[in-house]
């Protein structure tokens, strides 16, 4: 029991996706099997200070990969955490029903944790506050879903159609706008409408550089991702291990949901794999955790190129 408490405290210090760990992860960190770890956590000594997110006892044992182990004093904080929300949604969603009703998400949780979790979900909706990986539809029965399950426009497409301008800017020149909402550089026809930039093309028929830059199509995501991975891996010593944070930074114009969907396609093609951090050799920064992808209770933060395709 002292060893279990020591591991829990160390994982709490790491924070983010490291705490609270799943029962499976805690067993891995202590060098025991989930069954042995569960037996230790089911003792009177353990119950005084440690909680399982799902009730243990009887014939039905809690699933090691979806049951969190937390210090009792942290119940309220865990109930409000992104980690519990993402894990519960991952457990409740189905391939043919990826959106989950708010009332279904607390099912299976320890009663006290379930009540606090449900109240936290209702407050999240009121505050319009969700993890970047999730979306929600409000109404009588709010639905939660992973953005990766949503149908999204292709990479490089504008998120919304351009709205007509009710009045021109103060200098009376319509502004070109990039797909990500940022203003283009001054060379891209600054101070001129698109038609002005085309009208000012050289008399020899060659297109004006600014107009060409404004309409040039983006390279396919896979090619850009391959190039970024190769460059980052080479700079890091060629260990075939690159962080998701670095790759997202290398493709800043790709929205997160589009990035994740495209990367999922590359994984299905067996071109890349994702791995978590065990927290023992490298303490992750908040930005690295934020860039990760949560799957089945594991925060995946490293990308490796596969050679078995």
XYZ file of C-alpha atoms in Angstrom:
309
model
C 0.000 0.000 0.000
C 2.754 2.560 0.726
C 4.195 1.846 -2.714
C 0.805 2.433 -4.378
C 0.378 5.720 -2.522
C 3.872 6.793 -3.513
C 3.159 6.125 -7.196
C -0.160 7.977 -7.016
C 1.514 10.993 -5.425
C 4.246 11.034 -8.084
C 1.678 10.823 -10.886
C -0.251 13.670 -9.281
C 2.910 15.779 -9.379
C 3.211 15.079 -13.133
C -0.395 16.209 -13.626
C -2.222 16.307 -16.954
C -2.947 12.864 -18.393
C -0.692 11.212 -15.801
C -3.190 11.699 -12.965
C -5.329 10.032 -12.048
C -3.905 6.898 -13.729
C -6.083 4.046 -14.877
C -5.996 0.849 -12.837
C -4.114 -0.726 -15.739
C -1.509 2.052 -15.773
C -1.082 1.990 -11.985
C -0.444 -1.759 -12.115
C 2.141 -1.220 -14.847
C 3.920 1.470 -12.822
C 4.065 -0.727 -9.708
C 5.113 -3.869 -11.587
C 2.001 -5.813 -10.605
C -0.957 -7.244 -12.491
C -4.278 -5.331 -12.474
C -5.816 -8.160 -10.410
C -3.175 -7.885 -7.675
C -3.405 -4.081 -7.691
C -7.206 -4.202 -7.453
C -7.002 -6.587 -4.509
C -4.683 -4.187 -2.681
C -7.004 -1.254 -3.405
C -9.988 -3.180 -2.076
C -8.605 -3.423 1.458
C -9.889 -1.338 4.358
C -6.551 0.469 4.593
C -6.700 1.524 0.939
C -10.359 2.571 0.968
C -9.608 5.153 3.644
C -7.484 7.213 1.260
C -7.883 5.897 -2.292
C -10.937 5.684 -4.568
C -11.710 3.831 -7.771
C -13.794 5.765 -10.298
C -15.866 2.623 -10.827
C -17.211 0.493 -8.009
C -15.292 -2.715 -7.231
C -16.696 -5.800 -5.608
C -18.943 -8.692 -6.489
C -18.532 -10.757 -9.632
C -18.263 -7.822 -12.015
C -14.816 -6.283 -11.787
C -14.098 -2.755 -13.045
C -12.347 -2.633 -16.411
C -8.642 -1.825 -15.770
C -8.350 0.356 -18.879
C -11.312 2.614 -18.051
C -11.184 2.752 -14.240
C -9.276 5.636 -12.678
C -7.485 5.413 -9.322
C -7.490 8.662 -7.348
C -6.759 9.991 -3.911
C -10.017 10.506 -2.008
C -9.318 14.202 -1.422
C -9.242 14.781 -5.194
C -12.791 13.601 -5.964
C -14.167 17.056 -6.823
C -11.138 18.023 -8.910
C -11.285 14.761 -10.891
C -15.056 15.161 -11.418
C -14.365 18.474 -13.153
C -11.347 17.261 -15.136
C -11.030 16.872 -18.894
C -9.436 13.483 -18.299
C -12.532 11.920 -16.733
C -14.827 13.422 -19.375
C -12.735 12.100 -22.266
C -12.393 8.667 -20.669
C -16.134 8.348 -19.950
C -17.011 9.462 -23.482
C -14.509 7.013 -24.967
C -16.059 4.210 -22.895
C -19.685 5.115 -23.681
C -19.463 5.906 -27.403
C -20.104 3.254 -30.047
C -19.038 3.146 -33.698
C -22.657 3.511 -34.824
C -23.531 6.026 -32.060
C -20.502 8.270 -31.438
C -22.532 11.045 -29.739
C -23.468 10.310 -26.119
C -26.291 11.797 -24.051
C -25.189 13.739 -20.961
C -27.288 11.423 -18.772
C -25.369 8.379 -20.041
C -21.875 9.691 -19.355
C -21.856 9.263 -15.524
C -23.059 5.639 -15.737
C -20.786 3.154 -14.047
C -19.028 5.745 -11.893
C -18.822 5.588 -8.128
C -22.091 7.271 -6.963
C -20.426 10.260 -5.268
C -18.129 10.790 -8.256
C -21.017 10.329 -10.694
C -23.093 13.054 -9.038
C -20.206 15.507 -8.989
C -19.327 14.621 -12.601
C -22.887 15.230 -13.842
C -23.021 18.607 -12.103
C -19.658 19.492 -13.678
C -20.961 18.550 -17.153
C -23.988 20.813 -16.759
C -21.707 23.657 -15.690
C -19.420 23.016 -18.676
C -22.347 23.475 -21.035
C -23.432 26.663 -19.274
C -19.868 28.006 -19.500
C -19.307 26.693 -23.062
C -16.084 25.117 -21.817
C -14.864 21.812 -23.274
C -11.544 20.146 -24.108
C -10.282 20.918 -27.611
C -10.951 17.323 -28.666
C -14.689 17.432 -27.853
C -17.868 19.104 -29.026
C -21.387 19.254 -27.590
C -24.910 19.959 -28.832
C -27.128 21.716 -26.313
C -30.829 21.119 -25.827
C -33.075 19.021 -23.594
C -30.655 16.118 -23.944
C -27.168 17.536 -24.550
C -24.940 15.309 -26.673
C -21.163 15.051 -26.332
C -18.898 13.768 -29.111
C -15.272 13.673 -30.220
C -14.506 16.155 -32.974
C -12.619 13.372 -34.771
C -15.989 11.610 -35.212
C -17.598 14.660 -36.834
C -17.800 15.159 -40.598
C -15.374 17.965 -41.364
C -14.361 19.910 -44.479
C -11.126 18.839 -46.192
C -7.811 20.265 -45.077
C -7.281 23.804 -46.326
C -10.981 24.542 -46.848
C -12.430 27.602 -45.063
C -14.258 26.704 -41.876
C -17.185 28.957 -42.863
C -18.249 30.593 -46.125
C -17.196 34.205 -46.363
C -19.934 36.530 -45.128
C -20.805 39.551 -47.306
C -19.351 42.761 -45.925
C -21.980 45.315 -44.983
C -19.467 48.113 -45.311
C -15.889 48.314 -46.574
C -12.998 48.967 -44.188
C -12.055 52.548 -43.469
C -9.634 52.666 -46.415
C -12.415 51.352 -48.722
C -10.302 48.308 -49.738
C -11.771 44.797 -49.247
C -9.400 42.509 -47.346
C -8.184 39.117 -48.512
C -8.503 36.626 -45.678
C -6.606 33.372 -45.256
C -8.477 30.112 -44.605
C -7.458 30.201 -40.953
C -8.862 33.695 -40.456
C -5.473 35.462 -40.415
C -4.680 38.393 -42.660
C -2.339 37.558 -45.531
C 1.085 39.207 -45.802
C 1.314 42.640 -47.323
C 2.637 41.168 -50.593
C -0.677 39.394 -51.165
C -2.372 42.417 -52.737
C -2.372 44.580 -49.610
C -4.792 47.459 -49.935
C -6.370 46.021 -53.123
C -9.347 43.859 -53.882
C -8.634 40.532 -55.697
C -9.870 42.070 -58.944
C -7.413 44.975 -58.491
C -4.519 42.558 -58.031
C -5.442 40.711 -61.241
C -5.989 43.934 -63.169
C -2.488 45.073 -62.200
C -0.844 41.956 -63.715
C 2.142 42.603 -66.019
C 1.258 43.427 -69.614
C 3.088 40.335 -70.904
C 0.254 38.171 -69.585
C 2.129 36.716 -66.609
C 0.048 36.661 -63.402
C 0.944 39.085 -60.667
C 2.900 37.379 -57.868
C 0.390 38.508 -55.231
C -2.543 36.941 -57.078
C -0.643 33.689 -57.564
C 0.147 33.473 -53.844
C -3.468 34.146 -52.911
C -4.888 31.250 -54.942
C -2.047 28.701 -54.748
C -3.461 25.371 -53.452
C -1.948 23.854 -50.322
C 0.051 20.635 -50.682
C -1.723 17.426 -49.563
C -1.596 16.854 -45.816
C 0.200 13.498 -46.117
C 3.084 14.989 -48.114
C 3.460 17.929 -45.729
C 3.275 15.639 -42.687
C 5.930 13.302 -44.155
C 8.249 16.232 -44.828
C 7.725 17.734 -41.374
C 8.292 14.391 -39.641
C 11.487 13.718 -41.604
C 12.926 17.154 -40.823
C 12.044 17.047 -37.110
C 13.271 13.471 -36.699
C 16.563 14.331 -38.418
C 17.059 17.347 -36.131
C 16.345 15.192 -33.061
C 18.987 12.588 -33.964
C 17.017 10.196 -36.159
C 15.423 8.152 -33.349
C 12.096 7.859 -35.208
C 10.302 9.614 -32.352
C 8.719 13.053 -32.824
C 6.263 14.784 -30.504
C 2.777 15.679 -31.677
C 3.416 19.156 -30.303
C 6.320 19.676 -32.723
C 4.348 18.329 -35.685
C 1.335 20.538 -34.956
C 3.682 23.522 -34.726
C 5.202 22.570 -38.097
C 1.739 22.676 -39.727
C 0.188 25.708 -37.982
C -2.392 26.361 -40.708
C -4.075 22.951 -40.284
C -6.973 23.065 -37.749
C -6.589 20.587 -34.904
C -9.653 18.529 -35.825
C -8.496 18.259 -39.447
C -4.946 17.388 -38.332
C -6.260 14.586 -36.076
C -8.559 13.187 -38.769
C -5.798 13.188 -41.394
C -3.338 11.607 -38.965
C -5.916 8.920 -38.155
C -6.068 8.127 -41.878
C -2.267 7.793 -42.020
C -2.415 5.419 -39.047
C -5.064 3.294 -40.749
C -2.725 3.090 -43.726
C -0.055 1.775 -41.292
C 2.273 4.636 -42.124
C 2.578 5.996 -38.582
C 1.919 4.903 -35.002
C 1.335 6.888 -31.786
C 2.793 6.180 -28.353
C 2.232 7.568 -24.838
C 4.865 8.871 -22.456
C 5.548 6.747 -19.396
C 6.614 9.853 -17.439
C 9.805 8.212 -16.194
C 12.362 9.499 -18.685
C 10.837 12.815 -19.667
C 8.513 15.095 -17.716
C 6.047 16.497 -20.212
C 5.304 20.183 -20.384
C 1.699 21.372 -20.403
C 1.979 22.208 -24.106
C 3.030 18.624 -24.900
C 0.098 17.206 -22.967
C -2.269 19.673 -24.649
C -1.078 18.544 -28.082
C -1.639 14.849 -27.311
C -4.504 12.593 -28.409
C -6.429 10.673 -25.732
C -7.379 7.115 -26.663
C -8.726 4.476 -24.276
C -7.412 6.400 -21.284
C -3.897 6.837 -22.698
C -2.539 10.215 -23.771
C -0.611 9.637 -26.999
C 2.125 12.235 -27.450
C 4.810 10.631 -29.672
C 4.668 9.787 -33.393
C 6.791 7.074 -35.030
C 7.048 6.121 -38.682
C 6.159 2.477 -39.326
C 8.290 0.268 -41.509
C 5.950 -2.748 -41.658
C 3.384 -1.303 -44.106
